[in-house]
PDB file of C-alpha atoms in Angstrom:
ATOM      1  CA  UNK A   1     168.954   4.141 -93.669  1.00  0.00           C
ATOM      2  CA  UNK A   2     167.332   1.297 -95.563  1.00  0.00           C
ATOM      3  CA  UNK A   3     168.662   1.361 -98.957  1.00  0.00           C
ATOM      4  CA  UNK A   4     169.771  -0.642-102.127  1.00  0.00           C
ATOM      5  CA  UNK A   5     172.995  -1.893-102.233  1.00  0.00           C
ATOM      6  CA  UNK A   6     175.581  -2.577-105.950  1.00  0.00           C
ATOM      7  CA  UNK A   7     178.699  -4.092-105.751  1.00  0.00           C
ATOM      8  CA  UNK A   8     181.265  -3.226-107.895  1.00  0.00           C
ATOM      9  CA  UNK A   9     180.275   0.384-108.405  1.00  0.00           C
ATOM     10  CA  UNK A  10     182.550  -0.083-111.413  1.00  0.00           C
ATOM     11  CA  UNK A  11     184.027  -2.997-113.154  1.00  0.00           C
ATOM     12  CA  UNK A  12     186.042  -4.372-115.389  1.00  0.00           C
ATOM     13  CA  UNK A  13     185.724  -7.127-117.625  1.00  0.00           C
ATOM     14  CA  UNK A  14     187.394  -8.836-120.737  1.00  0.00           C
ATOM     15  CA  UNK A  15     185.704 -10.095-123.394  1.00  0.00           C
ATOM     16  CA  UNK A  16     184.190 -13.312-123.093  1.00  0.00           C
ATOM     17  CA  UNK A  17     185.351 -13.475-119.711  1.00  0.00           C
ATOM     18  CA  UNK A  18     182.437 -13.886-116.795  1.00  0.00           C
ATOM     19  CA  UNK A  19     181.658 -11.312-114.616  1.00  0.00           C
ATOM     20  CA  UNK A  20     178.898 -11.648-112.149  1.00  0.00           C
ATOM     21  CA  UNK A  21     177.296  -8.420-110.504  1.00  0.00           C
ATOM     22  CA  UNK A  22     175.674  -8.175-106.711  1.00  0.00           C
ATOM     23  CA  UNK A  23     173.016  -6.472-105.338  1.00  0.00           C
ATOM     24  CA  UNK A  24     171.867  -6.095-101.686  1.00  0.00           C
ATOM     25  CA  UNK A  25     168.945  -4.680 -99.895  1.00  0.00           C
ATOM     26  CA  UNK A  26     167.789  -3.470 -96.433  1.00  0.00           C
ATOM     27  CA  UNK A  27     163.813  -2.535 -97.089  1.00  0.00           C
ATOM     28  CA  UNK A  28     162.648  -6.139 -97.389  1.00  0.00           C
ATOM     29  CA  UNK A  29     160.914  -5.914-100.012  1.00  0.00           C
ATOM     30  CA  UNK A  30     159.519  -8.467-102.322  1.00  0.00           C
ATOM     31  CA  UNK A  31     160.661  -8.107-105.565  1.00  0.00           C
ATOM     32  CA  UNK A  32     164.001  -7.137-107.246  1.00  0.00           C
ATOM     33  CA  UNK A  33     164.669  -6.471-110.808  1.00  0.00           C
ATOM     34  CA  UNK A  34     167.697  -6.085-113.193  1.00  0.00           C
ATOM     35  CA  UNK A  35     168.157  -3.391-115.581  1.00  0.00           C
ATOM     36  CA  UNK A  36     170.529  -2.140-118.636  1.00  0.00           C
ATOM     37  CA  UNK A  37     171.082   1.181-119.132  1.00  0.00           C
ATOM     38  CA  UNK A  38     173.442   2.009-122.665  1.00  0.00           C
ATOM     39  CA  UNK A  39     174.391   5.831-122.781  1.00  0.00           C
ATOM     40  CA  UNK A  40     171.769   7.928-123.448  1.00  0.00           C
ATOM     41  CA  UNK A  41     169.205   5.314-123.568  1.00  0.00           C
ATOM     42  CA  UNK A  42     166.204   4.340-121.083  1.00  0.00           C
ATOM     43  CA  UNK A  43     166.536   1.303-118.591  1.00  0.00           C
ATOM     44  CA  UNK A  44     165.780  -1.587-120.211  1.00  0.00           C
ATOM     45  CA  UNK A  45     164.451  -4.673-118.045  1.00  0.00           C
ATOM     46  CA  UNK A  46     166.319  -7.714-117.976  1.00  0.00           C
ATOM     47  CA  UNK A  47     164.501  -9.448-115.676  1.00  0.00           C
ATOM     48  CA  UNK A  48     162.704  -9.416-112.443  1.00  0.00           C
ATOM     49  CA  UNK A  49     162.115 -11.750-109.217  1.00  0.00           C
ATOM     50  CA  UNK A  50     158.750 -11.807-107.005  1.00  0.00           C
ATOM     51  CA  UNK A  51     160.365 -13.336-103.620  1.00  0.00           C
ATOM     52  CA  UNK A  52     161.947 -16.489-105.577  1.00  0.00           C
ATOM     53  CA  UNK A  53     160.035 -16.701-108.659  1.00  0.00           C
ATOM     54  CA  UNK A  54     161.943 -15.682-111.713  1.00  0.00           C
ATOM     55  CA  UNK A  55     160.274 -13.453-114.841  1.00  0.00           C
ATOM     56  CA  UNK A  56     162.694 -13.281-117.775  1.00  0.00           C
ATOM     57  CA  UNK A  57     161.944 -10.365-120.444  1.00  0.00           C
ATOM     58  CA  UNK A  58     160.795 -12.593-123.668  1.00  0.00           C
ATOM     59  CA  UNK A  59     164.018 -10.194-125.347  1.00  0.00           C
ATOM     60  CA  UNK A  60     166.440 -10.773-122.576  1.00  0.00           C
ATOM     61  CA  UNK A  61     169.756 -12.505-123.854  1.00  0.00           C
ATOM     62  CA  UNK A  62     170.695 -16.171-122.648  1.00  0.00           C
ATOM     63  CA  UNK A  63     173.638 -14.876-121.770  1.00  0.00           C
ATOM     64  CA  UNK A  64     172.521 -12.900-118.759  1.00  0.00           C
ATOM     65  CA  UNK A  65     171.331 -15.037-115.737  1.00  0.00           C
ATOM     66  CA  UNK A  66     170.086 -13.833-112.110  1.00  0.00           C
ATOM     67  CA  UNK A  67     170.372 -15.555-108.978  1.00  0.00           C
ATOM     68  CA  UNK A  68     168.220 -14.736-105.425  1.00  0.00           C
ATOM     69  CA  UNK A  69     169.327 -16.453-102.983  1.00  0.00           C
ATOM     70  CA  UNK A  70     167.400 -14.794-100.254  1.00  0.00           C
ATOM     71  CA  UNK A  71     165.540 -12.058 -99.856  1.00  0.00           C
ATOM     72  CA  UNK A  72     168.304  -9.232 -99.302  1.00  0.00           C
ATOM     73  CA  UNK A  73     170.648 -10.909-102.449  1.00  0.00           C
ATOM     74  CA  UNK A  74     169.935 -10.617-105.825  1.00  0.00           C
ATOM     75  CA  UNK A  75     173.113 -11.432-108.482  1.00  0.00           C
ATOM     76  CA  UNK A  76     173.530 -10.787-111.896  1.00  0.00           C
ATOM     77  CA  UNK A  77     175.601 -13.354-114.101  1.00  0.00           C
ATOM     78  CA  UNK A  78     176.832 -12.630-117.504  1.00  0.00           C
ATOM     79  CA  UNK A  79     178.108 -15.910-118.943  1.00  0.00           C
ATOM     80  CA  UNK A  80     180.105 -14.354-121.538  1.00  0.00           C
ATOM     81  CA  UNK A  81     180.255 -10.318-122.262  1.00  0.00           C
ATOM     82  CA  UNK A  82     180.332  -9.050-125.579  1.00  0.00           C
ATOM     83  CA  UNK A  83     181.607  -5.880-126.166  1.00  0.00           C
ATOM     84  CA  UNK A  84     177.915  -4.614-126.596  1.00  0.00           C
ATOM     85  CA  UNK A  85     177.113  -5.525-122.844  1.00  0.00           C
ATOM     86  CA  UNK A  86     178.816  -2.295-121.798  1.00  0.00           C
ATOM     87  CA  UNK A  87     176.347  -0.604-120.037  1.00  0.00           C
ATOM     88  CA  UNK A  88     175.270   0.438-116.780  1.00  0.00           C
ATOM     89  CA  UNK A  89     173.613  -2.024-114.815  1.00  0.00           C
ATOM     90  CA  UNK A  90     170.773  -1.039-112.235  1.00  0.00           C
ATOM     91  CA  UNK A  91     169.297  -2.693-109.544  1.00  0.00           C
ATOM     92  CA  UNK A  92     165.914  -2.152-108.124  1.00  0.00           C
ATOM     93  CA  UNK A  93     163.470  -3.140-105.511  1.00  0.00           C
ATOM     94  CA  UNK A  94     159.625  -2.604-105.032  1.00  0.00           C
ATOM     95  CA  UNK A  95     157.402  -3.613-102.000  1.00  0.00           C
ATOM     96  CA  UNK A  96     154.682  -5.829-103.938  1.00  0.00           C
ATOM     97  CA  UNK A  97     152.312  -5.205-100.816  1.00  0.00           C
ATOM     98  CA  UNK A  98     151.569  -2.104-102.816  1.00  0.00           C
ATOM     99  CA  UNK A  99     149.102  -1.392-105.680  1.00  0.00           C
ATOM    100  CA  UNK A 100     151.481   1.146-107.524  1.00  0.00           C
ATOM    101  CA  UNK A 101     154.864  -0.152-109.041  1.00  0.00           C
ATOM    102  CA  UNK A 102     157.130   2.745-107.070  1.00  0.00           C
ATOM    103  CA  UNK A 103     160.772   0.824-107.420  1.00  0.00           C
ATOM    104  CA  UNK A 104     163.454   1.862-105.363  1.00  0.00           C
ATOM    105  CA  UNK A 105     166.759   2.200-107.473  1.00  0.00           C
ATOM    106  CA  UNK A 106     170.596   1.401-106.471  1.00  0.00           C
ATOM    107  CA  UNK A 107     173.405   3.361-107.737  1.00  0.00           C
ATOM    108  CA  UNK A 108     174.188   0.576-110.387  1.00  0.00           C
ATOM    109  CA  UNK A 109     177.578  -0.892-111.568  1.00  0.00           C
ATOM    110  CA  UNK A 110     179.009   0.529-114.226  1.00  0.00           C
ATOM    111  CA  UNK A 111     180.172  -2.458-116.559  1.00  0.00           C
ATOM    112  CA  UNK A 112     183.464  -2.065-119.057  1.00  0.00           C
ATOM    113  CA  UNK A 113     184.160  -4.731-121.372  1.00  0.00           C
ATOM    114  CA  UNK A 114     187.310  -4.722-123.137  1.00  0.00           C
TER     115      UNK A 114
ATOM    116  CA  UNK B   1     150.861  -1.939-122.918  1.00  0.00           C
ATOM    117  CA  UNK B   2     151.972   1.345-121.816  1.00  0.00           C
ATOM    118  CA  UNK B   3     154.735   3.633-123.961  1.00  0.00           C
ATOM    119  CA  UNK B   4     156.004   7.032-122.729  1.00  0.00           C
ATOM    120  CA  UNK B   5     157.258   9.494-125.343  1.00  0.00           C
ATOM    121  CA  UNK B   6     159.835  12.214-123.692  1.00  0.00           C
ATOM    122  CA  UNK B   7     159.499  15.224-126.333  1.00  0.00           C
ATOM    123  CA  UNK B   8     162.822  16.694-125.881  1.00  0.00           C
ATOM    124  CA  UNK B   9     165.931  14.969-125.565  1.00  0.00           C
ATOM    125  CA  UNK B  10     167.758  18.140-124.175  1.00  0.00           C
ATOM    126  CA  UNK B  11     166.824  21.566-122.631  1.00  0.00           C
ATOM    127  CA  UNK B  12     169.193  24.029-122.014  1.00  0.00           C
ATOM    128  CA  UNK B  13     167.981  26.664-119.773  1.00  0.00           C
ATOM    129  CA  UNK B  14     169.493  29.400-117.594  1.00  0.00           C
ATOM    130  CA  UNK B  15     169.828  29.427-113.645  1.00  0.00           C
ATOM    131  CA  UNK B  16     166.785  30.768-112.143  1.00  0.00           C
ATOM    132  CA  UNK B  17     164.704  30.340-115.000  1.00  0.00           C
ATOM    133  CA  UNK B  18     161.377  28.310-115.347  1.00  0.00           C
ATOM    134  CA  UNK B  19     161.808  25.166-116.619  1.00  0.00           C
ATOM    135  CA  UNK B  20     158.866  22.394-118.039  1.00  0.00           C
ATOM    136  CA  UNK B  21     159.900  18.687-119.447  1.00  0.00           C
ATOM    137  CA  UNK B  22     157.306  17.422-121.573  1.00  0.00           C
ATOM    138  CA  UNK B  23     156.075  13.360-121.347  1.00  0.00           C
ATOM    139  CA  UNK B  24     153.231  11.940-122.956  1.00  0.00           C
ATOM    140  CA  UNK B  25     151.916   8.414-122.106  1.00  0.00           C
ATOM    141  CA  UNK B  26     149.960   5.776-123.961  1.00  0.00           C
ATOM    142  CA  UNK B  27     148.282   3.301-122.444  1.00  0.00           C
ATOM    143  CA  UNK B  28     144.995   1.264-122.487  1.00  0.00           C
ATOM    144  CA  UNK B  29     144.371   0.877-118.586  1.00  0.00           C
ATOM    145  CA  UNK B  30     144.233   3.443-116.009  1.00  0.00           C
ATOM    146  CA  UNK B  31     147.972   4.365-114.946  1.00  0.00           C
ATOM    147  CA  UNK B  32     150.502   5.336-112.469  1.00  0.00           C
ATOM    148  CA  UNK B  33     153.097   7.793-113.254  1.00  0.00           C
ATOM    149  CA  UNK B  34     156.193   8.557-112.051  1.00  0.00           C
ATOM    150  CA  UNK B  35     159.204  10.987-112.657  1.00  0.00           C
ATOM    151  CA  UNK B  36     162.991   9.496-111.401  1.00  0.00           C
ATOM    152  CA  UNK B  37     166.141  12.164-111.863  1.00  0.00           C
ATOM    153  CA  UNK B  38     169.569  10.220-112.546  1.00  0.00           C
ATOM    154  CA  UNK B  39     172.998  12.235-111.406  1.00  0.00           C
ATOM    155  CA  UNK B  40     175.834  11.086-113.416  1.00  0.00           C
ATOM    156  CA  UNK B  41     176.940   8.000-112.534  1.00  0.00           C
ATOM    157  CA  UNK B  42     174.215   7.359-110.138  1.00  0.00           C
ATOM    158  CA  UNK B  43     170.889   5.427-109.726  1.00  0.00           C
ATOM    159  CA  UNK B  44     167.507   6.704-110.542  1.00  0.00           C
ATOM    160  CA  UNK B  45     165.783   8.653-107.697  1.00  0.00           C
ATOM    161  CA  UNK B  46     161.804   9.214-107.437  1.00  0.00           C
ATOM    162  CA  UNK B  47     161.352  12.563-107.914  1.00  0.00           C
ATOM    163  CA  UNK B  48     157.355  12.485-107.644  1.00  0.00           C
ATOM    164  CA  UNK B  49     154.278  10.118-108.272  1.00  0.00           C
ATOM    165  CA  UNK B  50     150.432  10.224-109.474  1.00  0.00           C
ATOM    166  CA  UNK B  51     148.873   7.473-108.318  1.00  0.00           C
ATOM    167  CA  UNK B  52     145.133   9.063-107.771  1.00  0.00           C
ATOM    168  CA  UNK B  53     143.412  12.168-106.719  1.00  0.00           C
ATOM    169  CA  UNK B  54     144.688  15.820-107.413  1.00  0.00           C
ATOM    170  CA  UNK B  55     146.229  16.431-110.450  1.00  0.00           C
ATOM    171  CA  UNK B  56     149.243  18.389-109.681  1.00  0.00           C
ATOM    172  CA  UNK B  57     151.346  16.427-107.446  1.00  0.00           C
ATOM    173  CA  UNK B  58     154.626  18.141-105.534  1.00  0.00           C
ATOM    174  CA  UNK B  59     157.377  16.511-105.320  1.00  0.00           C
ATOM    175  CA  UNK B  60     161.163  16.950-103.950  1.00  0.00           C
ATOM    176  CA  UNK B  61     163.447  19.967-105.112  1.00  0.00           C
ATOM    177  CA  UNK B  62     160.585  21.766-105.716  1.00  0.00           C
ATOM    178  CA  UNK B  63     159.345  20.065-108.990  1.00  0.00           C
ATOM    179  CA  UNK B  64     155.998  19.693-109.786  1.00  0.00           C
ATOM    180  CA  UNK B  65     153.704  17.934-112.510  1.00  0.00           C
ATOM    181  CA  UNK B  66     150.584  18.041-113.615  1.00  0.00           C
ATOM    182  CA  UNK B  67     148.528  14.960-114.715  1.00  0.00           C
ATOM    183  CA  UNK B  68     146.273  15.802-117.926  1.00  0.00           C
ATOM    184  CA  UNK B  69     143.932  12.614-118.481  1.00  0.00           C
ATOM    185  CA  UNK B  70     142.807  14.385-122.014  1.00  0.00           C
ATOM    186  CA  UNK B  71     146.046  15.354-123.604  1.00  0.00           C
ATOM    187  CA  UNK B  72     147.650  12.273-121.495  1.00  0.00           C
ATOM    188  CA  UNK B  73     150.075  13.959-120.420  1.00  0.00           C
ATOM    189  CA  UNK B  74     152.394  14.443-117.262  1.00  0.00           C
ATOM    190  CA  UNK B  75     154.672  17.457-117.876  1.00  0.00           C
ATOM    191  CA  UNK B  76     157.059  18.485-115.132  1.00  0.00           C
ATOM    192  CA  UNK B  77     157.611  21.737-113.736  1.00  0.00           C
ATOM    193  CA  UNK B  78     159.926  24.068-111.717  1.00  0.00           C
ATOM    194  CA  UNK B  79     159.535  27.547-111.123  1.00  0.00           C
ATOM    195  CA  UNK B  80     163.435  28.729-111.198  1.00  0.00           C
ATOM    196  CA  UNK B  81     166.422  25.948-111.493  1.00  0.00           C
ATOM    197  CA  UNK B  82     169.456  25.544-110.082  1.00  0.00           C
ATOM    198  CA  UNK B  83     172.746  24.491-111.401  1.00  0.00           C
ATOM    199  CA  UNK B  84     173.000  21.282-109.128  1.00  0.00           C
ATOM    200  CA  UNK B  85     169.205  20.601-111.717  1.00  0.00           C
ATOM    201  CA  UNK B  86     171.931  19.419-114.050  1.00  0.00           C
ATOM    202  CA  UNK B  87     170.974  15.824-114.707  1.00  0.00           C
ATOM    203  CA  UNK B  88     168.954  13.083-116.692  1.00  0.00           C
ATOM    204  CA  UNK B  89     165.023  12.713-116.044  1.00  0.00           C
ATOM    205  CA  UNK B  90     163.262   9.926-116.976  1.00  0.00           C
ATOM    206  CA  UNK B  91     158.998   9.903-117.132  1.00  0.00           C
ATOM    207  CA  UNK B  92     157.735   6.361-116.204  1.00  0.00           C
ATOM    208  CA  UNK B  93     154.300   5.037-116.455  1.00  0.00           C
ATOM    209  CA  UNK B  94     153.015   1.747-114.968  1.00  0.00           C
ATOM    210  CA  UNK B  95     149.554   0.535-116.175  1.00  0.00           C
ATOM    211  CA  UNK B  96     147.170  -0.532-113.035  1.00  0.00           C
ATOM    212  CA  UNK B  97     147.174  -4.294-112.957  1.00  0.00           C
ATOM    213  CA  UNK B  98     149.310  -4.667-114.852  1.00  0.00           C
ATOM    214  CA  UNK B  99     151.833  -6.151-113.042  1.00  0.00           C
ATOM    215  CA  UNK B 100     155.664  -4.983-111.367  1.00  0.00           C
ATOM    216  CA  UNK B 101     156.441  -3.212-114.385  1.00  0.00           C
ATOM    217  CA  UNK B 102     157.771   0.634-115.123  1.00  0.00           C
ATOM    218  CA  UNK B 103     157.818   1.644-118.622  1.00  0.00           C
ATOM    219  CA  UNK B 104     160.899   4.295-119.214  1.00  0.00           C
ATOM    220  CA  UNK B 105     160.494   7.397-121.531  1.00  0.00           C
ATOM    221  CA  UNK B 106     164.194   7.962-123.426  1.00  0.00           C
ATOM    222  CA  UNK B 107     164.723  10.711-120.813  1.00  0.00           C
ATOM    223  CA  UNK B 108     165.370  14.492-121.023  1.00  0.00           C
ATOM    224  CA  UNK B 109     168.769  15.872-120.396  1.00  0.00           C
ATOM    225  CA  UNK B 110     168.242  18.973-118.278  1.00  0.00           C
ATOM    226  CA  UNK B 111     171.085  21.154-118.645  1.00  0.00           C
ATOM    227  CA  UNK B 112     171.377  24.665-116.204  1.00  0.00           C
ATOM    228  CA  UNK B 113     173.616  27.119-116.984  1.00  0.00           C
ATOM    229  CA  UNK B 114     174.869  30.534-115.300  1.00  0.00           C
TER     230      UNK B 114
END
Protein backbone atom coordinates (compact mmCIF):
# COMPACT_ATOMS: atom_id res chain seq x y z
CA UNK A 1 0.00 0.00 0.00
CA UNK A 2 1.31 3.46 -0.80
CA UNK A 3 1.66 5.24 2.36
CA UNK A 4 3.63 7.86 4.49
CA UNK A 5 6.42 6.78 6.23
CA UNK A 6 8.05 8.46 10.17
CA UNK A 7 11.04 7.33 11.54
CA UNK A 8 11.51 7.20 14.96
CA UNK A 9 7.92 6.56 15.93
CA UNK A 10 9.27 7.79 19.26
CA UNK A 11 12.33 9.54 20.36
CA UNK A 12 14.37 10.72 22.69
CA UNK A 13 16.28 13.71 23.00
CA UNK A 14 18.32 15.87 25.57
CA UNK A 15 18.20 19.25 25.79
CA UNK A 16 20.08 21.19 23.46
CA UNK A 17 21.16 18.15 21.91
CA UNK A 18 20.19 17.70 17.91
CA UNK A 19 17.83 15.40 16.85
CA UNK A 20 16.83 15.17 13.28
CA UNK A 21 13.43 13.42 12.27
CA UNK A 22 12.69 11.36 8.76
CA UNK A 23 9.96 11.01 6.70
CA UNK A 24 9.36 8.76 3.65
CA UNK A 25 6.75 8.36 1.04
CA UNK A 26 5.44 5.89 -1.61
CA UNK A 27 2.43 8.06 -3.44
CA UNK A 28 4.77 10.42 -5.28
CA UNK A 29 3.39 13.17 -4.58
CA UNK A 30 4.54 16.70 -4.85
CA UNK A 31 4.56 18.34 -1.81
CA UNK A 32 5.41 17.42 1.84
CA UNK A 33 4.89 19.41 4.89
CA UNK A 34 5.99 19.43 8.61
CA UNK A 35 3.77 19.80 11.45
CA UNK A 36 3.74 20.28 15.49
CA UNK A 37 1.23 18.94 17.36
CA UNK A 38 1.50 19.96 21.56
CA UNK A 39 -1.18 17.93 23.61
CA UNK A 40 -4.42 18.90 23.08
CA UNK A 41 -3.65 21.44 20.55
CA UNK A 42 -4.25 21.59 16.58
CA UNK A 43 -1.30 20.87 14.06
CA UNK A 44 0.54 23.69 13.63
CA UNK A 45 2.59 24.10 10.22
CA UNK A 46 6.15 24.37 10.32
CA UNK A 47 6.82 24.36 6.98
CA UNK A 48 6.11 22.90 3.66
CA UNK A 49 8.04 21.83 0.29
CA UNK A 50 6.46 21.98 -3.41
CA UNK A 51 8.93 19.29 -5.15
CA UNK A 52 12.23 21.25 -3.93
CA UNK A 53 11.08 24.61 -3.19
CA UNK A 54 10.98 25.43 0.46
CA UNK A 55 7.92 27.67 2.24
CA UNK A 56 8.82 28.49 5.85
CA UNK A 57 5.73 29.61 8.17
CA UNK A 58 6.66 33.54 8.78
CA UNK A 59 6.26 32.07 12.86
CA UNK A 60 8.33 29.01 12.39
CA UNK A 61 11.46 28.96 14.81
CA UNK A 62 15.14 29.14 13.32
CA UNK A 63 15.75 26.40 15.12
CA UNK A 64 13.78 23.92 13.07
CA UNK A 65 15.19 23.22 9.52
CA UNK A 66 13.85 20.68 6.71
CA UNK A 67 15.73 18.95 4.19
CA UNK A 68 14.21 17.11 0.70
CA UNK A 69 16.48 15.46 -0.81
CA UNK A 70 14.30 13.74 -3.31
CA UNK A 71 11.04 13.26 -3.83
CA UNK A 72 10.25 10.20 -1.39
CA UNK A 73 12.63 12.01 1.65
CA UNK A 74 11.68 14.75 3.55
CA UNK A 75 13.84 15.40 7.11
CA UNK A 76 13.21 17.42 9.90
CA UNK A 77 16.27 19.06 11.82
CA UNK A 78 16.02 20.62 15.15
CA UNK A 79 19.31 22.41 15.79
CA UNK A 80 18.86 22.62 19.38
CA UNK A 81 15.51 21.36 21.39
CA UNK A 82 14.19 23.23 24.10
CA UNK A 83 12.19 21.64 26.45
CA UNK A 84 9.08 23.35 24.77
CA UNK A 85 9.75 21.39 21.42
CA UNK A 86 8.09 18.35 22.97
CA UNK A 87 5.50 17.62 20.78
CA UNK A 88 4.35 15.33 18.27
CA UNK A 89 5.69 15.80 15.00
CA UNK A 90 3.56 14.96 11.76
CA UNK A 91 4.38 14.45 8.41
CA UNK A 92 2.22 14.94 5.44
CA UNK A 93 1.96 14.71 1.75
CA UNK A 94 -0.54 16.14 -0.90
CA UNK A 95 -0.63 15.50 -4.74
CA UNK A 96 -0.45 19.29 -6.01
CA UNK A 97 -1.97 17.96 -9.43
CA UNK A 98 -5.15 18.51 -7.48
CA UNK A 99 -7.35 21.61 -6.93
CA UNK A 100 -8.34 20.64 -3.24
CA UNK A 101 -5.56 20.55 -0.47
CA UNK A 102 -6.55 16.67 0.72
CA UNK A 103 -3.00 15.84 2.66
CA UNK A 104 -2.20 12.48 3.41
CA UNK A 105 -0.88 12.17 7.10
CA UNK A 106 1.97 9.76 8.66
CA UNK A 107 1.75 8.39 12.04
CA UNK A 108 4.25 11.12 13.34
CA UNK A 109 7.21 10.85 15.83
CA UNK A 110 6.56 11.45 19.04
CA UNK A 111 9.46 13.84 20.30
CA UNK A 112 10.69 13.80 24.27
CA UNK A 113 13.08 16.28 25.33
CA UNK A 114 14.62 15.93 28.57
CA UNK B 1 -7.56 33.64 5.54
CA UNK B 2 -9.59 30.85 6.69
CA UNK B 3 -10.19 30.01 10.75
CA UNK B 4 -12.21 26.99 11.96
CA UNK B 5 -13.82 27.22 15.39
CA UNK B 6 -14.52 23.49 16.94
CA UNK B 7 -17.46 24.33 19.55
CA UNK B 8 -16.83 21.64 21.94
CA UNK B 9 -13.67 20.51 23.16
CA UNK B 10 -15.18 17.18 24.54
CA UNK B 11 -18.40 15.07 24.11
CA UNK B 12 -19.10 12.32 26.12
CA UNK B 13 -21.74 10.18 24.76
CA UNK B 14 -22.99 6.62 25.27
CA UNK B 15 -22.46 3.51 22.86
CA UNK B 16 -25.10 3.43 20.33
CA UNK B 17 -26.14 6.80 20.73
CA UNK B 18 -26.30 9.67 18.06
CA UNK B 19 -23.57 11.72 18.08
CA UNK B 20 -23.00 15.49 16.13
CA UNK B 21 -19.48 17.57 16.43
CA UNK B 22 -20.04 21.03 15.71
CA UNK B 23 -17.31 23.24 13.32
CA UNK B 24 -17.83 26.52 12.03
CA UNK B 25 -15.53 28.08 9.35
CA UNK B 26 -14.58 31.60 8.38
CA UNK B 27 -13.29 32.41 5.39
CA UNK B 28 -13.39 35.03 2.55
CA UNK B 29 -13.04 32.64 -0.61
CA UNK B 30 -15.01 29.72 -1.51
CA UNK B 31 -13.64 26.58 0.55
CA UNK B 32 -12.83 23.02 0.90
CA UNK B 33 -13.54 21.20 3.99
CA UNK B 34 -12.37 18.36 5.49
CA UNK B 35 -12.81 16.20 8.72
CA UNK B 36 -9.38 13.93 9.83
CA UNK B 37 -9.93 11.48 13.15
CA UNK B 38 -6.50 11.02 15.16
CA UNK B 39 -6.20 7.53 17.36
CA UNK B 40 -3.89 8.02 20.15
CA UNK B 41 -0.63 8.10 19.20
CA UNK B 42 -1.36 8.03 15.58
CA UNK B 43 -1.53 10.29 12.45
CA UNK B 44 -4.51 12.12 11.23
CA UNK B 45 -6.81 10.09 8.89
CA UNK B 46 -9.42 11.74 6.31
CA UNK B 47 -12.50 10.90 7.52
CA UNK B 48 -14.59 12.83 4.69
CA UNK B 49 -14.36 15.91 2.26
CA UNK B 50 -16.66 18.76 0.58
CA UNK B 51 -15.11 19.90 -2.18
CA UNK B 52 -18.42 20.77 -4.44
CA UNK B 53 -21.85 19.57 -5.17
CA UNK B 54 -24.26 17.86 -2.58
CA UNK B 55 -24.21 19.04 0.67
CA UNK B 56 -24.13 16.06 2.83
CA UNK B 57 -21.14 14.14 2.02
CA UNK B 58 -20.59 10.29 3.49
CA UNK B 59 -17.71 9.38 4.58
CA UNK B 60 -15.88 6.21 6.29
CA UNK B 61 -17.26 4.58 9.63
CA UNK B 62 -20.38 5.76 8.80
CA UNK B 63 -19.95 9.55 9.57
CA UNK B 64 -21.54 12.05 7.78
CA UNK B 65 -21.58 16.01 7.48
CA UNK B 66 -23.48 18.41 6.21
CA UNK B 67 -22.14 21.61 4.51
CA UNK B 68 -24.37 24.80 5.48
CA UNK B 69 -23.04 27.79 3.19
CA UNK B 70 -25.46 30.23 5.44
CA UNK B 71 -24.65 29.30 8.96
CA UNK B 72 -21.01 28.22 7.51
CA UNK B 73 -20.99 25.44 8.98
CA UNK B 74 -19.84 21.69 8.56
CA UNK B 75 -21.16 19.66 11.53
CA UNK B 76 -20.45 15.95 11.62
CA UNK B 77 -22.73 13.25 12.20
CA UNK B 78 -23.22 9.55 13.19
CA UNK B 79 -26.27 7.84 13.77
CA UNK B 80 -25.14 5.35 16.79
CA UNK B 81 -21.22 5.19 17.96
CA UNK B 82 -19.09 2.73 18.86
CA UNK B 83 -16.55 2.43 21.52
CA UNK B 84 -13.52 1.99 19.04
CA UNK B 85 -15.27 6.18 18.04
CA UNK B 86 -13.02 6.98 20.97
CA UNK B 87 -10.61 9.50 19.51
CA UNK B 88 -9.61 13.18 18.54
CA UNK B 89 -11.39 14.92 15.40
CA UNK B 90 -10.12 17.72 13.89
CA UNK B 91 -12.44 20.07 11.19
CA UNK B 92 -10.09 21.56 8.49
CA UNK B 93 -10.89 24.10 5.94
CA UNK B 94 -8.71 25.08 2.95
CA UNK B 95 -9.70 28.30 1.06
CA UNK B 96 -9.82 27.68 -2.98
CA UNK B 97 -6.67 29.22 -4.36
CA UNK B 98 -5.38 29.66 -1.83
CA UNK B 99 -2.59 27.64 -1.91
CA UNK B 100 -1.32 23.90 -0.10
CA UNK B 101 -2.65 24.97 3.05
CA UNK B 102 -5.20 23.18 5.77
CA UNK B 103 -6.35 25.31 8.50
CA UNK B 104 -6.93 23.00 11.85
CA UNK B 105 -9.95 23.60 14.22
CA UNK B 106 -8.58 22.83 18.11
CA UNK B 107 -10.33 19.45 17.69
CA UNK B 108 -13.15 17.66 19.59
CA UNK B 109 -12.39 14.83 21.88
CA UNK B 110 -15.06 12.22 21.22
CA UNK B 111 -15.36 10.07 24.09
CA UNK B 112 -17.89 6.62 23.90
CA UNK B 113 -18.79 4.98 26.75
CA UNK B 114 -20.79 1.63 27.65
Amino acid sequence: DAMVIQNPRYQVTQFGKPVTLSCSQTLNHNVMYWYQQKSSQAPKLLFHYYDKDFNNEADTPDNFQSRRPNTSFCFLDIRSPGLGDAAMYLCATSPHSTEYNEQFFGPGTRLTVL
Amino acid sequence: AQSVTQLDSQVPVFEEAPVELRCNYSSSVSVYLFWYVQYPNQGLQLLLKYLSGSTLVKGINGFEAEFNKSQTSFHLRKPSVHISDTAEYFCAVSGKGGGNKLTFGTGTQLKVEL
